[in-house]
CSV table of C-alpha atoms in Angstrom, one decimal:
chain,number,residue,atom,x,y,z
X,18,MET,CA,-1.0,-10.9,-9.4
X,19,ALA,CA,-0.2,-12.6,-12.7
X,20,LEU,CA,2.2,-10.0,-14.0
X,21,THR,CA,5.4,-10.9,-15.7
X,22,ALA,CA,8.7,-9.3,-16.8
X,23,GLY,CA,10.5,-10.7,-19.8
X,24,ILE,CA,14.3,-10.8,-19.9
X,25,VAL,CA,15.5,-10.1,-23.4
X,26,GLY,CA,18.8,-9.3,-25.2
X,27,LEU,CA,21.0,-10.4,-28.0
X,28,PRO,CA,22.5,-14.0,-27.8
X,29,ASN,CA,25.4,-14.4,-25.3
X,30,VAL,CA,24.9,-11.1,-23.3
X,31,GLY,CA,24.4,-13.0,-20.0
X,32,LYS,CA,20.7,-13.0,-19.7
X,33,SER,CA,20.3,-16.7,-19.2
X,34,THR,CA,23.1,-16.7,-16.6
X,35,LEU,CA,21.2,-13.8,-14.8
X,36,PHE,CA,17.9,-15.7,-15.1
X,37,ASN,CA,19.5,-18.8,-13.5
X,38,ALA,CA,20.7,-16.6,-10.6
X,39,ILE,CA,17.4,-14.9,-10.2
X,40,THR,CA,15.3,-18.0,-10.0
X,41,LYS,CA,18.0,-20.5,-9.0
X,42,GLN,CA,16.8,-22.7,-11.8
X,43,ASN,CA,19.3,-24.8,-13.8
X,44,ILE,CA,18.3,-23.9,-17.3
X,45,LEU,CA,20.8,-24.2,-20.2
X,46,ALA,CA,23.2,-21.2,-20.3
X,47,ALA,CA,25.6,-22.2,-23.1
X,48,ASN,CA,28.1,-20.1,-25.0
X,49,TYR,CA,26.3,-20.1,-28.3
X,50,PRO,CA,23.2,-18.4,-29.8
X,51,PHE,CA,19.7,-19.7,-29.0
X,52,ALA,CA,20.7,-21.8,-26.0
X,53,THR,CA,17.3,-20.8,-24.7
X,54,ILE,CA,14.7,-22.0,-27.2
X,55,GLU,CA,11.5,-21.9,-25.2
X,56,PRO,CA,10.7,-19.2,-22.7
X,57,ASN,CA,11.6,-20.2,-19.2
X,58,VAL,CA,9.4,-18.9,-16.5
X,59,GLY,CA,10.6,-18.5,-12.9
X,60,VAL,CA,8.9,-17.1,-9.8
X,61,VAL,CA,11.1,-14.7,-7.8
X,62,ILE,CA,10.8,-13.6,-4.2
X,63,VAL,CA,10.6,-9.8,-3.7
X,64,PRO,CA,13.2,-8.8,-1.1
X,65,ASP,CA,11.3,-7.0,1.7
X,66,LYS,CA,12.9,-6.2,5.1
X,67,ARG,CA,9.5,-5.5,6.5
X,68,LEU,CA,8.8,-9.2,6.6
X,69,ASP,CA,11.8,-9.8,8.9
X,70,PHE,CA,10.2,-7.4,11.5
X,71,LEU,CA,6.8,-8.9,11.2
X,72,ASN,CA,8.2,-12.4,11.5
X,73,ASN,CA,10.1,-11.5,14.7
X,74,LEU,CA,7.0,-9.7,16.1
X,75,TYR,CA,4.3,-12.3,15.4
X,76,GLN,CA,6.5,-15.5,15.4
X,77,PRO,CA,4.0,-17.1,12.9
X,78,LYS,CA,3.8,-20.7,12.0
X,79,SER,CA,4.1,-19.7,8.3
X,80,LEU,CA,5.9,-16.8,6.6
X,81,VAL,CA,5.0,-16.1,2.9
X,82,PRO,CA,6.7,-13.4,1.0
X,83,THR,CA,5.4,-11.8,-2.2
X,84,ALA,CA,6.6,-12.9,-5.6
X,85,PHE,CA,6.2,-12.3,-9.3
X,86,GLU,CA,7.3,-14.0,-12.6
X,87,PHE,CA,10.4,-13.5,-14.7
X,88,THR,CA,10.5,-15.0,-18.2
X,89,ASP,CA,13.8,-15.7,-19.9
X,90,ILE,CA,13.2,-15.2,-23.7
X,91,ALA,CA,15.4,-16.6,-26.4
X,92,GLY,CA,18.1,-14.3,-27.8
X,93,LEU,CA,17.1,-11.9,-30.6
X,94,VAL,CA,19.1,-11.1,-33.7
X,95,SER,CA,18.8,-8.5,-36.4
X,96,GLY,CA,16.0,-9.4,-38.8
X,97,ALA,CA,13.9,-11.2,-36.3
X,98,SER,CA,10.8,-9.3,-37.4
X,99,HIS,CA,11.3,-10.9,-40.8
X,100,GLY,CA,11.9,-14.4,-39.4
X,101,GLU,CA,15.7,-14.3,-38.7
X,102,GLY,CA,16.9,-16.4,-35.8
X,103,LEU,CA,13.9,-17.4,-33.8
X,104,GLY,CA,12.0,-14.5,-35.4
X,105,ASN,CA,8.3,-14.4,-34.7
X,106,LYS,CA,8.6,-17.0,-32.0
X,107,PHE,CA,10.6,-14.5,-29.9
X,108,LEU,CA,8.2,-11.7,-30.7
X,109,SER,CA,5.1,-13.7,-29.7
X,110,HIS,CA,6.8,-14.6,-26.4
X,111,ILE,CA,7.7,-11.0,-25.6
X,112,ARG,CA,4.1,-9.8,-26.4
X,113,GLU,CA,2.9,-11.9,-23.4
X,114,VAL,CA,5.0,-10.0,-20.8
X,115,ASP,CA,4.0,-6.8,-19.0
X,116,ALA,CA,7.5,-5.2,-18.8
X,117,ILE,CA,10.9,-5.7,-20.5
X,118,VAL,CA,14.3,-6.2,-18.8
X,119,GLU,CA,16.9,-5.8,-21.6
X,120,VAL,CA,20.3,-7.2,-20.7
X,121,VAL,CA,23.1,-5.3,-22.5
X,122,ARG,CA,26.7,-6.5,-22.6
X,123,CYS,CA,29.1,-3.9,-21.2
X,124,PHE,CA,32.2,-6.0,-20.9
X,125,GLU,CA,35.0,-7.3,-23.1
X,126,ASN,CA,35.8,-11.0,-23.1
X,127,LYS,CA,37.4,-12.7,-26.2
X,128,ASN,CA,36.3,-16.1,-24.9
X,129,ILE,CA,32.6,-15.2,-25.1
X,130,ILE,CA,31.2,-15.0,-28.6
X,131,HIS,CA,29.3,-11.8,-29.5
X,132,VAL,CA,26.8,-12.3,-32.3
X,133,GLU,CA,27.8,-8.9,-33.8
X,134,ASN,CA,31.5,-9.7,-33.4
X,135,ASN,CA,32.3,-6.7,-31.1
X,136,VAL,CA,30.9,-5.0,-28.0
X,137,ASP,CA,28.7,-2.0,-28.7
X,138,PRO,CA,25.8,-1.7,-26.2
X,139,ILE,CA,23.9,1.1,-28.0
X,140,ARG,CA,24.0,-0.8,-31.3
X,141,ASP,CA,22.7,-3.9,-29.4
X,142,ILE,CA,19.9,-1.9,-27.9
X,143,GLU,CA,18.9,-0.4,-31.2
X,144,ILE,CA,19.0,-3.8,-32.9
X,145,ILE,CA,16.3,-4.9,-30.5
X,146,ASN,CA,14.4,-1.7,-30.7
X,147,VAL,CA,14.3,-1.7,-34.5
X,148,GLU,CA,12.9,-5.3,-34.5
X,149,LEU,CA,10.2,-4.4,-31.9
X,150,ILE,CA,9.4,-1.2,-33.8
X,151,LEU,CA,9.0,-3.2,-37.1
X,152,ALA,CA,6.8,-5.7,-35.4
X,153,ASP,CA,4.6,-3.0,-34.0
X,154,LEU,CA,4.5,-1.2,-37.4
X,155,GLU,CA,3.2,-4.4,-39.0
X,156,VAL,CA,0.4,-4.6,-36.4
X,157,VAL,CA,-0.6,-1.0,-37.1
X,158,GLU,CA,-0.6,-1.3,-40.8
X,159,ASN,CA,-2.6,-4.5,-40.8
X,160,ARG,CA,-5.3,-2.8,-38.6
X,161,LEU,CA,-5.4,0.4,-40.7
X,162,ASN,CA,-5.8,-1.8,-43.9
X,163,ARG,CA,-8.7,-3.5,-42.3
X,164,ILE,CA,-10.6,-0.5,-41.0
X,165,GLY,CA,-9.5,2.2,-43.5
X,166,LYS,CA,-12.4,1.6,-45.8
X,167,LYS,CA,-14.8,1.5,-42.9
X,168,VAL,CA,-13.8,5.0,-41.9
X,169,ALA,CA,-14.2,6.3,-45.4
X,170,MET,CA,-17.8,5.0,-45.6
X,171,SER,CA,-18.8,5.6,-42.0
X,172,LYS,CA,-18.9,8.5,-39.6
X,173,ASP,CA,-18.4,6.4,-36.5
X,174,LYS,CA,-16.6,8.6,-34.0
X,175,GLU,CA,-14.8,5.7,-32.2
X,176,THR,CA,-13.4,4.3,-35.4
X,177,ILE,CA,-12.3,7.7,-36.6
X,178,LYS,CA,-10.6,8.3,-33.3
X,179,GLU,CA,-8.8,4.9,-33.5
X,180,VAL,CA,-7.6,5.6,-37.1
X,181,GLU,CA,-6.3,9.0,-36.2
X,182,LEU,CA,-4.4,7.6,-33.2
X,183,LEU,CA,-3.0,4.7,-35.2
X,184,ASN,CA,-1.8,7.0,-37.9
X,185,LYS,CA,0.0,9.1,-35.2
X,186,VAL,CA,1.5,5.9,-33.9
X,187,LYS,CA,2.5,4.8,-37.4
X,188,ASP,CA,4.3,8.1,-38.1
X,189,ASN,CA,6.4,7.8,-34.9
X,190,LEU,CA,7.3,4.2,-35.6
X,191,ILE,CA,8.4,5.0,-39.1
X,192,LYS,CA,10.7,7.6,-37.5
X,193,ASN,CA,12.2,4.8,-35.4
X,194,PHE,CA,10.5,6.2,-32.2
X,195,PRO,CA,9.5,3.6,-29.6
X,196,LEU,CA,5.9,4.2,-28.4
X,197,ARG,CA,7.0,4.4,-24.7
X,198,ARG,CA,8.6,7.7,-25.6
X,199,MET,CA,5.3,9.2,-26.7
X,200,ASN,CA,2.8,10.9,-24.4
X,201,PHE,CA,-0.7,9.3,-24.5
X,202,ASP,CA,-3.7,10.3,-22.4
X,203,LYS,CA,-5.8,7.7,-20.6
X,204,GLU,CA,-8.4,7.5,-23.4
X,205,GLU,CA,-5.6,6.8,-26.0
X,206,LEU,CA,-4.0,4.2,-23.9
X,207,LYS,CA,-7.4,2.4,-23.6
X,208,ILE,CA,-7.6,2.3,-27.4
X,209,LEU,CA,-4.1,1.0,-27.7
X,210,LYS,CA,-4.2,-1.6,-25.0
X,211,PRO,CA,-5.7,-4.5,-27.1
X,212,PHE,CA,-2.8,-4.2,-29.6
X,213,ASN,CA,-0.3,-5.1,-26.9
X,214,PHE,CA,2.4,-3.0,-28.6
X,215,LEU,CA,5.9,-4.2,-27.8
X,216,THR,CA,7.5,-0.7,-27.8
X,217,LEU,CA,4.8,0.6,-25.4
X,218,LYS,CA,5.9,-1.8,-22.7
X,219,PRO,CA,7.9,-0.2,-19.8
X,220,ILE,CA,11.6,-1.1,-19.9
X,221,ILE,CA,14.7,-1.5,-17.6
X,222,TYR,CA,18.2,-1.7,-19.0
X,223,MET,CA,20.5,-4.2,-17.3
X,224,ALA,CA,24.1,-3.4,-17.9
X,225,ASN,CA,26.1,-6.7,-17.5
X,226,VAL,CA,29.7,-5.7,-16.5
X,227,SER,CA,32.9,-7.5,-15.5
X,228,GLU,CA,33.8,-8.1,-11.9
X,229,GLU,CA,36.3,-5.3,-11.9
X,230,ASP,CA,33.7,-2.8,-13.2
X,231,LEU,CA,31.0,-3.6,-10.7
X,232,VAL,CA,32.2,-0.9,-8.3
X,233,ASN,CA,33.7,1.3,-11.1
X,234,LYS,CA,31.5,4.2,-12.1
X,235,ASN,CA,33.6,5.0,-15.2
X,236,ASN,CA,32.7,2.1,-17.4
X,237,PRO,CA,32.3,3.8,-20.8
X,238,TYR,CA,29.7,1.3,-22.0
X,239,VAL,CA,27.5,1.8,-18.9
X,240,ILE,CA,27.7,5.6,-19.3
X,241,LYS,CA,26.4,5.3,-22.9
X,242,VAL,CA,23.6,3.0,-21.8
X,243,GLU,CA,22.6,5.4,-19.0
X,244,GLY,CA,22.5,8.3,-21.5
X,245,TYR,CA,20.3,6.3,-23.9
X,246,ALA,CA,18.0,5.2,-21.1
X,247,GLU,CA,17.6,8.8,-19.8
X,248,ALA,CA,15.9,9.8,-23.1
X,249,GLU,CA,13.0,7.5,-22.3
X,250,ASN,CA,13.0,7.9,-18.5
X,251,ALA,CA,14.1,4.3,-18.0
X,252,LYS,CA,16.3,2.9,-15.3
X,253,VAL,CA,19.7,1.2,-15.7
X,254,ILE,CA,20.7,-1.5,-13.2
X,255,LYS,CA,24.4,-2.5,-13.2
X,256,VAL,CA,25.1,-6.1,-12.5
X,257,CYS,CA,27.8,-8.7,-13.0
X,258,ALA,CA,26.2,-12.0,-14.1
X,259,LYS,CA,29.2,-14.0,-13.0
X,260,ILE,CA,29.1,-12.7,-9.4
X,261,GLU,CA,25.3,-13.0,-9.2
X,262,SER,CA,25.6,-16.6,-10.3
X,263,GLU,CA,28.1,-17.2,-7.4
X,264,LEU,CA,25.8,-15.3,-4.9
X,265,SER,CA,22.9,-17.5,-5.8
X,266,ASP,CA,24.6,-20.6,-4.3
X,267,LEU,CA,25.3,-18.9,-1.0
X,268,ASP,CA,23.1,-18.6,2.1
X,269,ASP,CA,22.0,-15.2,3.4
X,270,ASP,CA,24.9,-14.8,5.9
X,271,GLU,CA,27.5,-15.8,3.2
X,272,LYS,CA,25.9,-13.4,0.7
X,273,THR,CA,26.3,-10.5,3.2
X,274,ILE,CA,30.0,-11.3,3.8
X,275,PHE,CA,30.6,-11.7,0.0
X,276,LEU,CA,28.9,-8.3,-0.8
X,277,ASN,CA,30.7,-6.6,2.1
X,278,ASP,CA,34.0,-7.8,0.7
X,279,LEU,CA,33.1,-6.4,-2.7
X,280,GLY,CA,32.0,-3.1,-1.1
X,281,ILE,CA,28.4,-3.5,-2.2
X,282,GLU,CA,25.4,-3.1,0.0
X,283,GLU,CA,22.9,-5.0,-2.2
X,284,SER,CA,23.1,-7.4,-5.0
X,285,GLY,CA,22.3,-6.3,-8.6
X,286,LEU,CA,19.5,-8.9,-8.8
X,287,ASN,CA,17.8,-7.6,-5.7
X,288,LYS,CA,17.9,-4.1,-7.2
X,289,LEU,CA,16.5,-5.5,-10.4
X,290,ILE,CA,13.6,-7.3,-8.7
X,291,LYS,CA,12.7,-4.3,-6.7
X,292,ALA,CA,12.9,-2.0,-9.7
X,293,THR,CA,10.9,-4.3,-11.9
X,294,TYR,CA,8.2,-4.7,-9.2
X,295,SER,CA,8.0,-0.9,-9.1
X,296,LEU,CA,8.0,-0.6,-12.9
X,297,LEU,CA,5.0,-2.9,-13.1
X,298,GLY,CA,3.1,-0.6,-10.7
X,299,LEU,CA,3.1,-3.2,-8.0
X,300,GLU,CA,2.9,-2.7,-4.2
X,301,THR,CA,2.5,-4.8,-1.1
X,302,PHE,CA,0.0,-5.2,1.7
X,303,PHE,CA,0.2,-7.6,4.6
X,304,THR,CA,-1.9,-9.9,6.6
X,305,ALA,CA,-0.4,-10.8,10.0
X,306,GLY,CA,-1.0,-13.1,12.9
X,307,THR,CA,0.4,-16.0,14.8
X,308,ASP,CA,-0.8,-18.5,12.2
X,309,GLU,CA,0.7,-16.7,9.2
X,310,VAL,CA,2.4,-13.5,8.1
X,311,ARG,CA,2.0,-13.0,4.4
X,312,ALA,CA,2.8,-10.3,1.9
X,313,TRP,CA,0.3,-9.8,-0.9
X,314,THR,CA,1.0,-8.1,-4.3
X,315,PHE,CA,-1.5,-5.6,-5.6
X,316,LYS,CA,-1.6,-3.1,-8.4
X,317,LYS,CA,-1.3,0.5,-7.3
X,318,GLY,CA,-4.7,2.2,-7.4
X,319,MET,CA,-6.7,-0.9,-6.4
X,320,LYS,CA,-9.4,-0.5,-3.8
X,321,ALA,CA,-9.9,-2.5,-0.6
X,322,PRO,CA,-12.5,-4.9,-1.9
X,323,GLU,CA,-10.2,-5.8,-4.9
X,324,CYS,CA,-7.3,-6.4,-2.6
X,325,ALA,CA,-9.5,-8.6,-0.4
X,326,GLY,CA,-10.3,-10.5,-3.6
X,327,ILE,CA,-6.7,-11.3,-4.1
X,328,ILE,CA,-6.8,-13.4,-0.9
X,329,HIS,CA,-10.1,-15.0,-1.8
X,330,THR,CA,-12.9,-14.1,-4.2
X,331,ASP,CA,-15.5,-14.5,-1.4
X,332,PHE,CA,-13.7,-11.7,0.5
X,333,GLU,CA,-14.4,-9.3,-2.3
X,334,LYS,CA,-18.0,-10.5,-2.9
X,335,GLY,CA,-18.9,-10.2,0.7
X,336,PHE,CA,-16.7,-7.2,1.6
X,337,ILE,CA,-17.9,-5.1,4.5
X,338,LYS,CA,-15.0,-3.2,5.9
X,339,ALA,CA,-11.2,-3.4,6.2
X,340,GLU,CA,-9.4,-2.9,9.5
X,341,VAL,CA,-6.2,-1.2,8.4
X,342,PHE,CA,-3.1,0.1,10.0
X,343,SER,CA,0.3,1.0,8.6
X,344,TYR,CA,3.4,-1.2,8.9
X,345,TYR,CA,5.3,2.0,9.7
X,346,ASP,CA,3.1,2.7,12.6
X,347,LEU,CA,3.5,-0.9,13.8
X,348,GLU,CA,7.3,-0.5,13.6
X,349,LYS,CA,7.1,2.8,15.4
X,350,TYR,CA,4.8,1.7,18.3
X,351,GLY,CA,6.1,-1.8,18.6
X,352,ASP,CA,2.9,-3.9,18.7
X,353,GLU,CA,-0.8,-3.9,17.6
X,354,LYS,CA,-2.1,-2.9,21.0
X,355,ALA,CA,0.1,0.2,21.1
X,356,VAL,CA,-1.0,1.1,17.6
X,357,LYS,CA,-4.6,0.9,18.6
X,358,GLU,CA,-4.0,2.9,21.7
X,359,ALA,CA,-2.3,5.6,19.5
X,360,GLY,CA,-5.5,5.7,17.4
X,361,LYS,CA,-3.7,4.5,14.3
X,362,VAL,CA,-6.1,1.7,13.4
X,363,ARG,CA,-8.8,2.6,10.9
X,364,LEU,CA,-12.0,1.0,9.5
X,365,GLU,CA,-12.0,1.6,5.8
X,366,GLY,CA,-14.9,1.0,3.3
X,367,LYS,CA,-15.2,0.0,-0.3
X,368,GLU,CA,-13.7,3.2,-1.8
X,369,TYR,CA,-10.5,3.0,0.2
X,370,LEU,CA,-7.4,2.9,-2.0
X,371,MET,CA,-4.9,0.4,-0.6
X,372,GLN,CA,-1.5,1.8,0.3
X,373,ASP,CA,1.9,0.1,0.2
X,374,GLY,CA,2.7,-1.3,3.7
X,375,ASP,CA,-0.9,-1.5,4.9
X,376,ILE,CA,-1.6,-4.4,7.3
X,377,CYS,CA,-5.2,-5.5,6.9
X,378,TYR,CA,-7.9,-7.6,8.5
X,379,PHE,CA,-10.9,-7.9,6.1
X,380,ARG,CA,-14.5,-8.2,7.4
X,381,PHE,CA,-16.9,-9.9,5.0
X,382,ASN,CA,-20.2,-11.7,4.8
X,383,LYS,CA,-19.9,-15.4,4.3
């Protein structure tokens, strides 16, 4: 699945350090604005303990986890919608992603420059929101200017509906209201989709804290971010970029020991990857055998032939049936033979909606 999440934030909030840790790529992470000029794209592995079980059971020659893309986008500053900083370059890059991860600085450190001279996470969030809102407003106004006369001279129902919707969108944007906080029905979302509005993209806030505050629930900056995020039903992931950077250089056993010493069950980046995967509406099905155990990413709501097509287009074209059983039944009964004996293996047709954790064998005409 070619879905991506973009990591954004003001300069020097820790997003490039986090991106380095996520993808284990050695991109520039300097202590000055615009250290990241071009968007950096990295493929991340989605942590999934189910693969460990399948690997032990099948002992395959090859084990392939599922993955998706993170894009690190250059730091935004106030006035970007009017060309300040990297301006429209930033905005064009962020339009290309499917979800936004906004890194917010929630720690004090006199040695790390803050572009606004002091730490204030809500101000930082609103700086970015305002720029995205202004960029969306420009798109709306340009479209209304182009089709306004057409509506006045025509009675085309589709155009009238679009204009009415865009005027509603415009009114909310003028009130500094991100579109993700609005309620749109399916038909309205279909109309809005081609515009690729920035403030309609789903968002996760990533609170970058100090080492000391990683296990502290009383960080006042984080509490403010959580309150802000709650208003738009968004998640907040707390992370320490410095620790995540150190963890990225360790093997799995060393990571476990490190996290245990900190009193943490799971790294912040693992939480972020899982949360972003879910935010994008992604789920996982598996194919399993002695040659290969593989996790496949699919969009929730996809039917069996579409999922077969993720493996190979011929599978979708010639789809006949899918032999399906649940990972959870396999874990419960211990092996495929026992799952079959328990009557838990099904033959599903073209209308079957794939479920997270399904293990599939596709039958198709060659």
